[in-house]
Tab-separated table of C-alpha atoms (C1' of nucleotides) in Angstrom:
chain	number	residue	atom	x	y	z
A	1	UNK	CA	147.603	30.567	35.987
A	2	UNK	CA	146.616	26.999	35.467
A	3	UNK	CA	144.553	26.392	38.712
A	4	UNK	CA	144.924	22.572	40.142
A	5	UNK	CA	141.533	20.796	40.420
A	6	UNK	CA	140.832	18.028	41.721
A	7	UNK	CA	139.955	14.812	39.842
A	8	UNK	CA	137.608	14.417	41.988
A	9	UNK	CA	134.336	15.987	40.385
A	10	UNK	CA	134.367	17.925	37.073
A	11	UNK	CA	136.028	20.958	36.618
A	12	UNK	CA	133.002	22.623	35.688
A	13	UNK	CA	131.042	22.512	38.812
A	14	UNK	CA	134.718	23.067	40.698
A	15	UNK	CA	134.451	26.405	39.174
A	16	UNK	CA	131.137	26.968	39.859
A	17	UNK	CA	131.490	26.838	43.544
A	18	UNK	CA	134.336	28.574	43.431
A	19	UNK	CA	133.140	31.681	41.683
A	20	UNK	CA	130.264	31.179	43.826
A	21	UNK	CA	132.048	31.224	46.896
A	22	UNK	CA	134.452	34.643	45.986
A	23	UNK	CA	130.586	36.322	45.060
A	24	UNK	CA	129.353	35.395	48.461
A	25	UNK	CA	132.554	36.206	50.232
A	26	UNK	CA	132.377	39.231	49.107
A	27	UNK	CA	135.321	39.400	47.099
A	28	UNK	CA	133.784	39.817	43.954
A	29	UNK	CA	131.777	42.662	44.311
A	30	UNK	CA	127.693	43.140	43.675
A	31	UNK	CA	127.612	44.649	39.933
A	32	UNK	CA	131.496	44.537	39.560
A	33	UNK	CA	132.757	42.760	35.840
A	34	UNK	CA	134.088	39.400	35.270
A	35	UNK	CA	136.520	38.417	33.087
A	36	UNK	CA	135.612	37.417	29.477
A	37	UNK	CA	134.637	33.365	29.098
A	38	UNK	CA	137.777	33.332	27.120
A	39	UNK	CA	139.852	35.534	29.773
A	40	UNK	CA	138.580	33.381	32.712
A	41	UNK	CA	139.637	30.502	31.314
A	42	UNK	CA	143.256	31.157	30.402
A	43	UNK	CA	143.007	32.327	33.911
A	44	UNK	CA	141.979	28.998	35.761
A	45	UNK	CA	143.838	27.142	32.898
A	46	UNK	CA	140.821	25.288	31.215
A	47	UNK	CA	139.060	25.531	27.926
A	48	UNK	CA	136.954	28.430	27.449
A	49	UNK	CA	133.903	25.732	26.755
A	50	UNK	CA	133.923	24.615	30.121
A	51	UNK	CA	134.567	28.222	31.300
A	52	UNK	CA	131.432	29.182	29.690
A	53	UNK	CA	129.697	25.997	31.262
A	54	UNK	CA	130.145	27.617	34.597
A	55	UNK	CA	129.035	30.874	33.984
A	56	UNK	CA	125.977	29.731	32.360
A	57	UNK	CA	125.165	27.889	35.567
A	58	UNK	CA	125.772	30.817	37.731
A	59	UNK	CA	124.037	32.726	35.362
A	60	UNK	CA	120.475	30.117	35.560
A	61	UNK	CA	121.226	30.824	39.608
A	62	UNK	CA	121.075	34.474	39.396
A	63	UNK	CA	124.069	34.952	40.505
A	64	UNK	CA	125.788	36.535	37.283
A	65	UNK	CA	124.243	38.089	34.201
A	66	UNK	CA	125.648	38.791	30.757
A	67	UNK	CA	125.269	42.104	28.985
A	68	UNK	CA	125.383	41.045	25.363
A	69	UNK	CA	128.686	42.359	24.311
A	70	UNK	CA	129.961	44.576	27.520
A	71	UNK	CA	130.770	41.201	29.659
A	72	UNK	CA	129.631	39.329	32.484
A	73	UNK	CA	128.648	40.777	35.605
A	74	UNK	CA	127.840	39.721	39.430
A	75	UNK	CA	124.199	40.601	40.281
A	76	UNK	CA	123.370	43.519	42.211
A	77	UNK	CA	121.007	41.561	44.056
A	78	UNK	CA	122.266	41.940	47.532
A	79	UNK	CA	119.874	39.561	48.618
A	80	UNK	CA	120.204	36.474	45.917
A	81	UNK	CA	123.730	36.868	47.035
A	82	UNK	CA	122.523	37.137	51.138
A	83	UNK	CA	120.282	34.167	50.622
A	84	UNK	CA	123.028	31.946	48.422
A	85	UNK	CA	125.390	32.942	51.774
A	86	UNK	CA	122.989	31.427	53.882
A	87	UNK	CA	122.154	28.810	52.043
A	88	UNK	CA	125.551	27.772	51.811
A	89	UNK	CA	126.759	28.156	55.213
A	90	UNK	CA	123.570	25.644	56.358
A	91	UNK	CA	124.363	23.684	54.321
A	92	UNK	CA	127.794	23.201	55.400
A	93	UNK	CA	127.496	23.098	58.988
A	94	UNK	CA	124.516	20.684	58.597
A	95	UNK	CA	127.039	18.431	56.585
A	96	UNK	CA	129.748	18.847	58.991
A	97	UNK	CA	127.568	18.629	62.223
A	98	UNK	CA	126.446	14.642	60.648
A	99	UNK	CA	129.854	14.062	59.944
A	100	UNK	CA	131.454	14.713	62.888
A	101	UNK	CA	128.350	13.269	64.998
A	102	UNK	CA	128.428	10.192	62.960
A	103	UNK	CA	132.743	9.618	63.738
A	104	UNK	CA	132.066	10.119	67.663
A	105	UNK	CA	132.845	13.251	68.290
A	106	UNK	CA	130.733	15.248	71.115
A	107	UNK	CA	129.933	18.411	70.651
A	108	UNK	CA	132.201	20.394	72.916
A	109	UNK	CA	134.914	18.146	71.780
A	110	UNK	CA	134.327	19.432	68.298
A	111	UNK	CA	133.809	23.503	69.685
A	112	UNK	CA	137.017	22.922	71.264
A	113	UNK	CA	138.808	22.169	68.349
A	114	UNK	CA	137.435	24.429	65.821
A	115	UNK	CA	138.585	27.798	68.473
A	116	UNK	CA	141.825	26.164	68.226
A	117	UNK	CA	142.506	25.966	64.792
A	118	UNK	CA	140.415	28.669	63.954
A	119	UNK	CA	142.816	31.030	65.675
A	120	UNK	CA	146.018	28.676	64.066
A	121	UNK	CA	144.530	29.902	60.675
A	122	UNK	CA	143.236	33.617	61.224
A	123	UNK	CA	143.678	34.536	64.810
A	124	UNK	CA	141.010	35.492	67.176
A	125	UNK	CA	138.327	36.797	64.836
B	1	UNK	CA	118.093	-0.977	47.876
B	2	UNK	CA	119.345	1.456	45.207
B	3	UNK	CA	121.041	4.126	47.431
B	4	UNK	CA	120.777	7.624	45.434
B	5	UNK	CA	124.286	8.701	45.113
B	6	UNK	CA	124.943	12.206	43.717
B	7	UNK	CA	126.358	12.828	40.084
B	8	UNK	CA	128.769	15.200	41.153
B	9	UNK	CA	131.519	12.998	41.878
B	10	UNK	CA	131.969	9.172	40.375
B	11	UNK	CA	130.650	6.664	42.349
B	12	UNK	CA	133.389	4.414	43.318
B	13	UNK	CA	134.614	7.473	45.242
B	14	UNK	CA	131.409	7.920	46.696
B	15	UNK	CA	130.911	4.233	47.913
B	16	UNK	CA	134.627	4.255	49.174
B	17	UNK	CA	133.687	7.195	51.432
B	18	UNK	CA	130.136	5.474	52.812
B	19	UNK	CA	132.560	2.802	53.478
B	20	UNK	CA	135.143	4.553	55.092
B	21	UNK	CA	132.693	6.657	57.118
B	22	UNK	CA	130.916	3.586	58.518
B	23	UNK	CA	134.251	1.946	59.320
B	24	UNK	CA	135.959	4.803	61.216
B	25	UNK	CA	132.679	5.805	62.590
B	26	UNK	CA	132.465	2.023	64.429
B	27	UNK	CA	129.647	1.157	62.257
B	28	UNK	CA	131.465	-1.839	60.568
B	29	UNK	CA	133.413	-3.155	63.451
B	30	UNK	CA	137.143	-4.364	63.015
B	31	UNK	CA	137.428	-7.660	62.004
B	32	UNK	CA	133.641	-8.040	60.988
B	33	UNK	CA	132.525	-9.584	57.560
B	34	UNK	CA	132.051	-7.219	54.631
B	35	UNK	CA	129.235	-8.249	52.042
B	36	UNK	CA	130.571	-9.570	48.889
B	37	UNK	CA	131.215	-7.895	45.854
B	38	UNK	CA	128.789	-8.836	43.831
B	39	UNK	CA	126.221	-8.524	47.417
B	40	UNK	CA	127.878	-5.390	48.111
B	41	UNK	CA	126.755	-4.287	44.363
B	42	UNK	CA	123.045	-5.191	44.830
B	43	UNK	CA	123.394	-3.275	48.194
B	44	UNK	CA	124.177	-0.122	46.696
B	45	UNK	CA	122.666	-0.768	43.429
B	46	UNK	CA	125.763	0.289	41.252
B	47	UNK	CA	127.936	-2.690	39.059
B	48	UNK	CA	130.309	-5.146	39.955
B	49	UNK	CA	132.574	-3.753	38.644
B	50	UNK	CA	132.592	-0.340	40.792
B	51	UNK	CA	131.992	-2.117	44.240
B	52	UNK	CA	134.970	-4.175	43.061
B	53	UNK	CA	136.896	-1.011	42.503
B	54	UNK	CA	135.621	0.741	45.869
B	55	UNK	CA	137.087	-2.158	47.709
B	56	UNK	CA	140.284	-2.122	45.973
B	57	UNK	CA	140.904	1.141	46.768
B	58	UNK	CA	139.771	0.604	50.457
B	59	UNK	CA	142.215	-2.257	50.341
B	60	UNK	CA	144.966	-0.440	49.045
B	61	UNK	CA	144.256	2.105	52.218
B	62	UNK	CA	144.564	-0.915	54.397
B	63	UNK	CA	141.030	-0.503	56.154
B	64	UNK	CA	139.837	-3.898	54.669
B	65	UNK	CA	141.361	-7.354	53.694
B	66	UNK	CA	140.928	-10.293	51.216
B	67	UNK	CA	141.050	-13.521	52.150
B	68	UNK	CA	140.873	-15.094	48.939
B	69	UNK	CA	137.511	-17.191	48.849
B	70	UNK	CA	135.794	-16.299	52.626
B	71	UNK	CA	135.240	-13.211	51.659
B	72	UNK	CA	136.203	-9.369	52.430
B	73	UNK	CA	137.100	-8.188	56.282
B	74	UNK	CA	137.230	-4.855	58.115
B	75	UNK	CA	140.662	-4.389	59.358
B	76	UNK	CA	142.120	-5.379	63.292
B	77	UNK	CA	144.495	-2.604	62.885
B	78	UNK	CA	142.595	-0.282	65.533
B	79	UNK	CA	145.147	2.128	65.230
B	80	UNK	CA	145.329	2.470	61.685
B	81	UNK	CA	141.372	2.884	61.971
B	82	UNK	CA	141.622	5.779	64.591
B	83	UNK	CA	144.576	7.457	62.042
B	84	UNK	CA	142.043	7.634	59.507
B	85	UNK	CA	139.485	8.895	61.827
B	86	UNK	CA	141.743	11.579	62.857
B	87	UNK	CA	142.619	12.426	59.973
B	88	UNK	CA	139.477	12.345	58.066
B	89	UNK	CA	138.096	14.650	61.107
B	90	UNK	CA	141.013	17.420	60.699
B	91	UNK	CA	140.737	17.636	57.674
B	92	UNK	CA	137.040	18.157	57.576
B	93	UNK	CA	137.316	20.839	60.449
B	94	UNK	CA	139.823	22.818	58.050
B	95	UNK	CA	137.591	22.590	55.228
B	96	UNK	CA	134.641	24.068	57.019
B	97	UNK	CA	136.714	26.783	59.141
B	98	UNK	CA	138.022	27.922	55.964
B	99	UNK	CA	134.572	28.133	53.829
B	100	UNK	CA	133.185	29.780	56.694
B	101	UNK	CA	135.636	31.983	57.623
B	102	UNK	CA	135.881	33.329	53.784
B	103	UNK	CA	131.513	33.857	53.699
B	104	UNK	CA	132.803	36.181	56.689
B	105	UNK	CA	131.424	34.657	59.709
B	106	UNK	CA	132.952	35.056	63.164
B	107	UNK	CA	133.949	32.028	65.167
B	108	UNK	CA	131.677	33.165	67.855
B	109	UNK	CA	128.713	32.892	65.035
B	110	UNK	CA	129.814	29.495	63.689
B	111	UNK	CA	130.273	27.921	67.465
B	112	UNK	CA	126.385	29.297	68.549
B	113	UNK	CA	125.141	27.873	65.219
B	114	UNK	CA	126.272	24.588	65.761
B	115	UNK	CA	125.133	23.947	69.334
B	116	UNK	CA	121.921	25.053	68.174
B	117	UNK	CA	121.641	22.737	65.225
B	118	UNK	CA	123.645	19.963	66.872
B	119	UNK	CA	120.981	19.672	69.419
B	120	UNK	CA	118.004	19.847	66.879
B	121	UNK	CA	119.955	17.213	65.387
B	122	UNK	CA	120.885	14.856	67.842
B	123	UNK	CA	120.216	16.436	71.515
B	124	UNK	CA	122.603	17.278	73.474
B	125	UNK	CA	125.193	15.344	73.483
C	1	DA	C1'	132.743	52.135	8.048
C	2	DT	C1'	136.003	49.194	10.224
C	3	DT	C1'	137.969	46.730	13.942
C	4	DA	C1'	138.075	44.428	18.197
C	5	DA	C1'	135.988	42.228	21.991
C	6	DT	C1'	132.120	40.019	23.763
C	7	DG	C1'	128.725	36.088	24.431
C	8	DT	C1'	127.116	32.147	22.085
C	9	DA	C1'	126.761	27.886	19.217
C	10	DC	C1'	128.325	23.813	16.864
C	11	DT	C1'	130.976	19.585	15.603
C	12	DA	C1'	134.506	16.314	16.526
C	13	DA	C1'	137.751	13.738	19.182
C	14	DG	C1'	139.710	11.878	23.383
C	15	DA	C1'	139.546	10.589	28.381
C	16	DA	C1'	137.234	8.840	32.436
C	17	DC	C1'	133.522	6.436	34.490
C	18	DT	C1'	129.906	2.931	34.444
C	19	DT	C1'	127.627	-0.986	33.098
C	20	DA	C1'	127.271	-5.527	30.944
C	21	DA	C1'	128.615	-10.048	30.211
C	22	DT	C1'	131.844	-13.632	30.915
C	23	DA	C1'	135.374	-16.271	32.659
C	24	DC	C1'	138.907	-18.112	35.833
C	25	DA	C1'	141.101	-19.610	40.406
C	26	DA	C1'	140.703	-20.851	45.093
C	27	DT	C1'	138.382	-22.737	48.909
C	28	DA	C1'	134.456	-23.562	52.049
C	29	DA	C1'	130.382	-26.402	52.196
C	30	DT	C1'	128.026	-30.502	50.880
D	1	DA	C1'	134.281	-35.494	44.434
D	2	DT	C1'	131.036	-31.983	43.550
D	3	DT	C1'	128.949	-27.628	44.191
D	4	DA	C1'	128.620	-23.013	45.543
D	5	DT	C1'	130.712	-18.813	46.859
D	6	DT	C1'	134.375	-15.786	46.878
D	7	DG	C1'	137.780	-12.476	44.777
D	8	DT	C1'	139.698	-11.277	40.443
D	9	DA	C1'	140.345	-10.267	35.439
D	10	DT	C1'	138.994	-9.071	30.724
D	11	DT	C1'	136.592	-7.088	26.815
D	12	DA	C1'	133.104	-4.178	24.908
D	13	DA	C1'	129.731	-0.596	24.728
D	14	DG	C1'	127.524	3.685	26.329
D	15	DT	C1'	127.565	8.122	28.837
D	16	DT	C1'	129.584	12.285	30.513
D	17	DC	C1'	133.185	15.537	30.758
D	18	DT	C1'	136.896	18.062	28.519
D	19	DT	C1'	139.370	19.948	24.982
D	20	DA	C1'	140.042	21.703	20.270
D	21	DG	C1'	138.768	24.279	16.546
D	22	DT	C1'	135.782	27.187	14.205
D	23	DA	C1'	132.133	30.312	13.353
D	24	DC	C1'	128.405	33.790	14.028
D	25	DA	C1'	125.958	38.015	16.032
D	26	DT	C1'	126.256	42.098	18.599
D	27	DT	C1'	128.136	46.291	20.106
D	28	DA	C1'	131.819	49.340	21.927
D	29	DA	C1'	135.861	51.576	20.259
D	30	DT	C1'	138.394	53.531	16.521
DNA sequence: ATTAATGTACTAAGAACTTAATACAATAAT
DNA sequence: ATTATTGTATTAAGTTCTTAGTACATTAAT
């Protein structure tokens, strides 16, 4: 597939957060398998080193576990996933609340314009 | 001063986005003196070299000037300043409406979280 | 028993970033 | 005129990240 990344942090922790982000979404399922460290990545198009980089940091989070030669798995933890959710989303909105603050913007200014694009991107949901 | 910047992304790109933030954000007014380099580089405890680099690149954007031995200078060009505001601000609002939307919260949810942490923040305003 | 697939470990090389140490050119300040 | 300050340029070394290549141990599949 050869995903693009961005030169703008390393690849590794790119990956992370993005395998992180399809657990909490949802969209990798609690218990469901993961591609091999050599399958994932030919899949995101880097070497399988920095593949297993990622997973081993997912892995120290909780997040995934290995079963020694059946694969990698996403926890079953529904709540180390819940928490890692919330975690996240605080942390974003507290990031994008002090940004947005910080370049002027009022508050209702900045509700305003996330209804709008929010329904541009997905509609009214 | 030694500011703590984060090893997941190099530091000249860091430092050119403190910079950029404080410009757009009205914090380094147009036309006002920047430290020097080598000032600028004690400042932010980092080399030379990198503060050199940050500048170059802020240069290059056309938010800051050289004049050759009186030092560095915010740009006059209000507009261009405002561009980069906008821009910087859309494309942080599509960022977070996309993470958001993929950990599966409702717009509804998002909008009531940040009043409520916008005015723990800041008040309310 | 053999084979294949898995996670894991190791060494080596190259690329990018950072720091260090100088040096030069231009001009404001004295 | 001299000095100090500024931006700019260069070379070298060290660190981290990435890739490449190889190898081993374990277990499911055959």
């Amino acid at each position: 597939m050869a995903f693009e990344f961005s030169g703008d942090s390393p690849i590794y922790l790119q990956l992370i957060r993005m395998i992180r982000q399809r657990i909490v979404a949802g969209e990798l399922a609690p218990g469901s398998k993961l591609p091999s460290v050599r399958d994932l990545a030919v899949e995101y198009g880097v070497n399988p080193n920095t593949a297993q980089r990622s997973l081993a940091e997912l892995e120290r989070e909780g997040l995934v576990y290995a079963d020694r030669t059946s694969g990698r798995f996403v926890t079953r933890e529904l709540g180390l996933i819940e928490k890692v959710r919330k975690d996240l989303a605080s942390e974003q909105i507290a990031q994008f609340i002090q940004q947005m603050q910080s370049m002027g913007f009022e508050s209702e200014q900045v509700i305003t314009i996330i209804l709008e694009k929010w329904r541009e991107q997905y509609g009214n949901h």
